[in-house]
PDB file of C-alpha atoms in Angstrom:
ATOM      1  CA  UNK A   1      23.548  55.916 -31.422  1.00 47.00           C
ATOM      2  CA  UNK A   2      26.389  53.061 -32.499  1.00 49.00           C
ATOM      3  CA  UNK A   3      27.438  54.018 -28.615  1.00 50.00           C
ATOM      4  CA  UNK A   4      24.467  52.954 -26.937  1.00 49.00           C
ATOM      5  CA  UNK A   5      24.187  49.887 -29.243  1.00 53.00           C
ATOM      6  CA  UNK A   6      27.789  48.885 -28.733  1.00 52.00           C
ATOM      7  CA  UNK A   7      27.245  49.081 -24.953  1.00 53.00           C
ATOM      8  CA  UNK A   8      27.138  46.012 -22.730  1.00 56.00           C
ATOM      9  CA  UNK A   9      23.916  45.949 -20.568  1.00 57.00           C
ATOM     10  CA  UNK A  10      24.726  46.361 -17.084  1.00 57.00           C
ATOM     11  CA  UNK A  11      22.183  43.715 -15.493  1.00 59.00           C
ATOM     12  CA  UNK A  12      22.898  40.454 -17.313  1.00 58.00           C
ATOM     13  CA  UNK A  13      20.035  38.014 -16.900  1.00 58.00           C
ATOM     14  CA  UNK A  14      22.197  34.660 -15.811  1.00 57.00           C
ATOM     15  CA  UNK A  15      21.384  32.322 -19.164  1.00 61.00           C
ATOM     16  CA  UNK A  16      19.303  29.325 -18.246  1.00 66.00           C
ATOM     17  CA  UNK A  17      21.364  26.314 -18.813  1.00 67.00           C
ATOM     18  CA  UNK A  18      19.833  24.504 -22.369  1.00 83.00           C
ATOM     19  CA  UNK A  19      21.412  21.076 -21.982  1.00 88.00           C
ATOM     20  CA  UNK A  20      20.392  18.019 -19.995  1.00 89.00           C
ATOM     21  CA  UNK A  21      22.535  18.059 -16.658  1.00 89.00           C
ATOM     22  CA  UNK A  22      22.469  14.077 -16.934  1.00 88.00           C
ATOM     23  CA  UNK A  23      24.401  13.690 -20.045  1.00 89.00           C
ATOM     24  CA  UNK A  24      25.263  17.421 -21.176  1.00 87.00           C
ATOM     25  CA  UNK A  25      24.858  16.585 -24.602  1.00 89.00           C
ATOM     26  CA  UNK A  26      21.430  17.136 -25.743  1.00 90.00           C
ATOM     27  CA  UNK A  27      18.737  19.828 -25.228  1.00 91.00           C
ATOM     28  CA  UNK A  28      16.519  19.380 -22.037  1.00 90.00           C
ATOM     29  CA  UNK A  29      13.051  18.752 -22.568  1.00 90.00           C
ATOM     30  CA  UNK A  30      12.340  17.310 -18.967  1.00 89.00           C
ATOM     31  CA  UNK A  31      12.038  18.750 -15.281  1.00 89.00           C
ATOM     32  CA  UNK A  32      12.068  16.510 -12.484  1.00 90.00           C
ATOM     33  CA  UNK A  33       9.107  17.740 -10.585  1.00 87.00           C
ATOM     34  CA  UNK A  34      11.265  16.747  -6.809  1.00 86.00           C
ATOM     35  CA  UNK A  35      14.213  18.697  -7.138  1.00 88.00           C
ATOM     36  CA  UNK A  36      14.119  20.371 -10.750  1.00 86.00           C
ATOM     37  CA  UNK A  37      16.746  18.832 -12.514  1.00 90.00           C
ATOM     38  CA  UNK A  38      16.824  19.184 -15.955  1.00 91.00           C
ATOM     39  CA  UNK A  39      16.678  15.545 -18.284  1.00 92.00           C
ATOM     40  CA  UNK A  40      16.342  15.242 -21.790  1.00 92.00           C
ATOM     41  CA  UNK A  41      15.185  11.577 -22.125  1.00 91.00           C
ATOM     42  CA  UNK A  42      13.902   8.355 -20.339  1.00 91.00           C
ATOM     43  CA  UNK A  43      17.399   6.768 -19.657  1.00 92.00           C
ATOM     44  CA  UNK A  44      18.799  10.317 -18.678  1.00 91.00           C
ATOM     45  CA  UNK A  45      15.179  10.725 -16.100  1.00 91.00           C
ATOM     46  CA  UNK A  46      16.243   6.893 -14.921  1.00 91.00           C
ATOM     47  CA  UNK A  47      19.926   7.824 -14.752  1.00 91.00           C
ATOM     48  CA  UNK A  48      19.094  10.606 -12.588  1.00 90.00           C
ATOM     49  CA  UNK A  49      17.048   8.685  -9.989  1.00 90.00           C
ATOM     50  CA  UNK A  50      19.327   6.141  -9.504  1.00 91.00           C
ATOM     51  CA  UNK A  51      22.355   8.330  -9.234  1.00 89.00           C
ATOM     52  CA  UNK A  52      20.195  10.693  -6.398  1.00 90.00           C
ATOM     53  CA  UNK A  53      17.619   8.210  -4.786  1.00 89.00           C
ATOM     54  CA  UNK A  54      15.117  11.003  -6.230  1.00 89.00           C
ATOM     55  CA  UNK A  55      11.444   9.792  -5.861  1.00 88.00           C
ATOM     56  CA  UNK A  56      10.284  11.966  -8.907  1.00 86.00           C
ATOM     57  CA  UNK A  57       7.190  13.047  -6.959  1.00 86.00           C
ATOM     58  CA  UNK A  58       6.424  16.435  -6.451  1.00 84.00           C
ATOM     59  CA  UNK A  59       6.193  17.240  -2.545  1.00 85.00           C
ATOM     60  CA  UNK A  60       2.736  18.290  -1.599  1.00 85.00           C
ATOM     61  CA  UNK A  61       3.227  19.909   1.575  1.00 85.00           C
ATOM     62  CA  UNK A  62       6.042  21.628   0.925  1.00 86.00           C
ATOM     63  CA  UNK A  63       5.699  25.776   1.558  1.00 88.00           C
ATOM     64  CA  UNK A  64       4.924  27.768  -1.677  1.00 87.00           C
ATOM     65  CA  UNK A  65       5.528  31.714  -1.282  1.00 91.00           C
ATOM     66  CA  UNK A  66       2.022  33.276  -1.929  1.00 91.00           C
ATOM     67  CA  UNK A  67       3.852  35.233  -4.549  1.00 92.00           C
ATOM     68  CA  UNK A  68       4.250  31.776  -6.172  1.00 88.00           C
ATOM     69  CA  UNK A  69       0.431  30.738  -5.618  1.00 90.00           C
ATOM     70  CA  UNK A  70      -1.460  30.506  -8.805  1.00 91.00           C
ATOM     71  CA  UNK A  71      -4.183  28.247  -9.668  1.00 92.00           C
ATOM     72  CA  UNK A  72      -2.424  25.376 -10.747  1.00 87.00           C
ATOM     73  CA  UNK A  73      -1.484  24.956  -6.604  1.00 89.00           C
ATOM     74  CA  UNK A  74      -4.483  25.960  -5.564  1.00 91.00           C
ATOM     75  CA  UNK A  75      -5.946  23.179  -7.579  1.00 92.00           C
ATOM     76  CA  UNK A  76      -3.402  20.812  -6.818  1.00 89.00           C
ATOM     77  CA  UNK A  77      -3.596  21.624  -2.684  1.00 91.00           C
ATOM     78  CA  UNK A  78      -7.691  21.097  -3.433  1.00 94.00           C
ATOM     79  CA  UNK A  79      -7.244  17.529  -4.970  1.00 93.00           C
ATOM     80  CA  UNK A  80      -4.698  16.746  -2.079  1.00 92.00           C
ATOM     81  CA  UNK A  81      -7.052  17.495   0.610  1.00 94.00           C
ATOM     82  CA  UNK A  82     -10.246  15.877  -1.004  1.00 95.00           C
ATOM     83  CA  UNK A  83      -7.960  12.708  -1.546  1.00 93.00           C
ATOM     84  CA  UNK A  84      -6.660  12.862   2.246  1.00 93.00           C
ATOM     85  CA  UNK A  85     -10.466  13.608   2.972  1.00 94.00           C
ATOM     86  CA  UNK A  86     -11.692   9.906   0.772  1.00 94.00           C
ATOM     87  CA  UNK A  87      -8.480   7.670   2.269  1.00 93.00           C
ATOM     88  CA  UNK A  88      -9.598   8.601   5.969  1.00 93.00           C
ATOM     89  CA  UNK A  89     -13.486   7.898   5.220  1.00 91.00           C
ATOM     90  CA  UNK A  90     -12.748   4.819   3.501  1.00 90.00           C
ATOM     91  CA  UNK A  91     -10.677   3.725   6.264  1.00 88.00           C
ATOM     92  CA  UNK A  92     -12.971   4.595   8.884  1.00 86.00           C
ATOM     93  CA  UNK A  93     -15.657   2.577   6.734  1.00 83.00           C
ATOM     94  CA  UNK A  94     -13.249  -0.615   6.832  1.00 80.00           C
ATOM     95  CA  UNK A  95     -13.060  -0.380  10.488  1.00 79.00           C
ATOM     96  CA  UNK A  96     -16.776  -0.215  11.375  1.00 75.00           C
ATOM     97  CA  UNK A  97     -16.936  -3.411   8.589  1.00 69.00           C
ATOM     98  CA  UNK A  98     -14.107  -5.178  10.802  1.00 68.00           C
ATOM     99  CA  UNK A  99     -15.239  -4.392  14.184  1.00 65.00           C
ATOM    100  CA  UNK A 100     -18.761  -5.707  12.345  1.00 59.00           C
ATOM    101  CA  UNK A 101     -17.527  -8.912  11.167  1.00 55.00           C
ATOM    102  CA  UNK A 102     -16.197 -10.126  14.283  1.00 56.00           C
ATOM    103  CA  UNK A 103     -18.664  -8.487  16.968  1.00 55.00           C
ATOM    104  CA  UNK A 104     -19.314 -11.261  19.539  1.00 52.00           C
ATOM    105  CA  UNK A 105     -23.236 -11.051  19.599  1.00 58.00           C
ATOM    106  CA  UNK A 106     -23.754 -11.592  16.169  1.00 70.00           C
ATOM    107  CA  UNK A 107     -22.077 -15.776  16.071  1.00 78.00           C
ATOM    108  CA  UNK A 108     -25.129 -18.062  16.215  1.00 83.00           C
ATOM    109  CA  UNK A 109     -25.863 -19.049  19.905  1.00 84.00           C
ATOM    110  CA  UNK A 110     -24.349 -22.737  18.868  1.00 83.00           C
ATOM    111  CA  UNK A 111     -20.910 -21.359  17.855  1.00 84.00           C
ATOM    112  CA  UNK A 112     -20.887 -18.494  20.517  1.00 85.00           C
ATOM    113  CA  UNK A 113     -21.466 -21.910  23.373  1.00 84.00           C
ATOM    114  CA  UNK A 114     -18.590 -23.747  21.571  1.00 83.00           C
ATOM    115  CA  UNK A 115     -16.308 -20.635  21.251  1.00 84.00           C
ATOM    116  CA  UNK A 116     -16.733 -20.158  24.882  1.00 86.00           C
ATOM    117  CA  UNK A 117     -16.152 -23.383  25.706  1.00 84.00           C
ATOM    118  CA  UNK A 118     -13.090 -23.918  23.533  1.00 84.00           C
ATOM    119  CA  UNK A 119     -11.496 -20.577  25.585  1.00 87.00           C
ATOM    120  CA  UNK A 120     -12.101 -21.872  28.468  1.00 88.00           C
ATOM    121  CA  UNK A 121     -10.200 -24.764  27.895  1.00 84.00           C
ATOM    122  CA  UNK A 122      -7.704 -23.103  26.292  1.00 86.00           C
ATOM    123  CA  UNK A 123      -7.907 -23.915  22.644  1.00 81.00           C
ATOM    124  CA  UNK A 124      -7.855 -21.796  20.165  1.00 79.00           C
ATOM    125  CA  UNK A 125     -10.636 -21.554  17.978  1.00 79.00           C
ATOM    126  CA  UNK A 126     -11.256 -20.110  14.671  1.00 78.00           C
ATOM    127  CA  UNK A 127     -14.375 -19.498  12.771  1.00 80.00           C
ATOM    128  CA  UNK A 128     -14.437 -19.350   9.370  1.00 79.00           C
ATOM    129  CA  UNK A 129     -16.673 -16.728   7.805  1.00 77.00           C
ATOM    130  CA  UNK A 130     -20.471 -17.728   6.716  1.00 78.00           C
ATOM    131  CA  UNK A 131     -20.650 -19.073   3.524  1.00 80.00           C
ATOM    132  CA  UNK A 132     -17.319 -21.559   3.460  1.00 81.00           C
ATOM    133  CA  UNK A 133     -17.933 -24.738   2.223  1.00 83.00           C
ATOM    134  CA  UNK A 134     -15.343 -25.916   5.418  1.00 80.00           C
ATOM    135  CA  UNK A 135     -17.499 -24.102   7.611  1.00 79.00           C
ATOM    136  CA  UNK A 136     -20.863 -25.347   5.841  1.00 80.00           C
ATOM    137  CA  UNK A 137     -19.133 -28.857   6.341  1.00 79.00           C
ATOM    138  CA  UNK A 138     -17.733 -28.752  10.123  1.00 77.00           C
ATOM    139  CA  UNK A 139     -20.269 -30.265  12.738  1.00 76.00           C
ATOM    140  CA  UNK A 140     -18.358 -29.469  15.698  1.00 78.00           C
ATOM    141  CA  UNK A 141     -20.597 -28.291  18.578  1.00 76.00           C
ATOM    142  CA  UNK A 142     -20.804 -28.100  22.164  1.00 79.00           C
ATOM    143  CA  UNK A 143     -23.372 -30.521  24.650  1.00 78.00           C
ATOM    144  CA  UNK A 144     -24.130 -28.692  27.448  1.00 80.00           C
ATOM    145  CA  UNK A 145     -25.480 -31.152  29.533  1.00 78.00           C
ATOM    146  CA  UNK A 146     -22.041 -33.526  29.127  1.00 75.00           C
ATOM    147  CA  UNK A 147     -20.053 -29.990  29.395  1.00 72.00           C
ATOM    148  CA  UNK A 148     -18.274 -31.682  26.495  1.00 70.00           C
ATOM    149  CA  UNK A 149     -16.467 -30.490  23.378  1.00 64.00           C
ATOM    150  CA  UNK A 150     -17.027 -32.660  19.880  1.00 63.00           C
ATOM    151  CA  UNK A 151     -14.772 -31.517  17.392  1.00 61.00           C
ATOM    152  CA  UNK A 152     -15.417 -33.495  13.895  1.00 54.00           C
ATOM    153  CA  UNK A 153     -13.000 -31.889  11.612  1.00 57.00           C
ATOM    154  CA  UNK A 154      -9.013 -31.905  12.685  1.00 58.00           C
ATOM    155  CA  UNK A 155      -5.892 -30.748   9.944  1.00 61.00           C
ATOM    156  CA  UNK A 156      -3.116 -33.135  10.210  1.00 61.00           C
ATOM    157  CA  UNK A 157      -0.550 -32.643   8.124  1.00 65.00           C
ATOM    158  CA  UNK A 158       1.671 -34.948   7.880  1.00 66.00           C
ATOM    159  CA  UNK A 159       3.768 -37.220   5.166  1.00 66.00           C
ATOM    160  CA  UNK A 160       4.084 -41.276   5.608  1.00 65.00           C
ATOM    161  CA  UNK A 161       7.319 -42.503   3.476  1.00 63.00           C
ATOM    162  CA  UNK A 162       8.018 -46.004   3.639  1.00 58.00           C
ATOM    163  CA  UNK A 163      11.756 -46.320   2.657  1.00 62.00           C
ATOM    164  CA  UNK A 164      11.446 -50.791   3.174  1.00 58.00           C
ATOM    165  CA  UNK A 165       9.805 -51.186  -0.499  1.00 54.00           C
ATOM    166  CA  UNK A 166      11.097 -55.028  -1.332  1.00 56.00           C
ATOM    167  CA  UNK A 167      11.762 -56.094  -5.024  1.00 56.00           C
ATOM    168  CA  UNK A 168      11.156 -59.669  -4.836  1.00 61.00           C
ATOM    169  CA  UNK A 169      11.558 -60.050  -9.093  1.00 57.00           C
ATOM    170  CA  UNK A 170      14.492 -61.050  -9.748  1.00 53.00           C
TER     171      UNK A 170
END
């Protein structure tokens, strides 16, 4: 019997390394969930990142062997495609409020006849949305039987510095 306990087991299992691979000092407690590198704290996790432009992210479409499958992926591959199921509805739902928003037919006959007018003359003009107190205020409209444009409201922007001040105290 002391022979077979005196032996040396002839398939070593490799020993898992124990210590942060960051520092090397201190036990890890972290695995990066990218590439599975074994941290021990928040400066080490940090450290790590910087050192190998590592995102930290797990990658979600990356091939698991089905011996590897368990419930945790399939949940995970679940929540993936329900979230890649709500980003494409919601965008779809912003583009049929955007195409909406700016369909031709619904601008009130008097700013559809002034848009028209404006593009044919080649000015650009912009409409605010319903509701602006700029757009409340602007009376600009078109007079069909002139065929004229009256534009009330113009931006100017510009600065008037008068350098000549005279100091007549003396």
């Amino acid at each position: 019997m002391a022979e077979l306990e005196a032996s040396p087991n002839p398939n070593p299992k490799p020993k898992k390394p124990t210590l942060c691979e960051e520092c090397g000092s201190n036990p890890w407690k972290y695995r990066c969930p990218s590439c599975s590198r074994l941290t021990c704290s928040l400066p080490c996790v940090k450290s790590h990142k910087q050192h190998t432009s590592c995102t930290g992210k797990r990658n979600r479409t990356e091939f698991v062997p089905l011996s590897q499958f368990d419930d945790d992926r399939l949940f995970s591959d679940y929540n993936f495609l329900e979230e890649t199921k709500r980003v494409m509805e919601s965008a779809h739902r912003m583009l049929a409020e955007f195409r909406e928003g700016f369909r031709f037919n619904k601008m009130p006959v008097r700013l559809r006849l002034l848009r028209n007018a404006a593009y044919r003359r080649r000015i650009r003009l912009m409409i605010l949305p319903p509701g602006m107190s700029k757009r409340e205020k602007n009376r600009s409209r078109y007079d069909q039987r002139f065929v004229c444009l009256y534009i009330l409201d113009f931006l100017v922007c510009c600065v008037f510095i008068d350098f000549g001040i005279l100091d007549s105290k003396k």
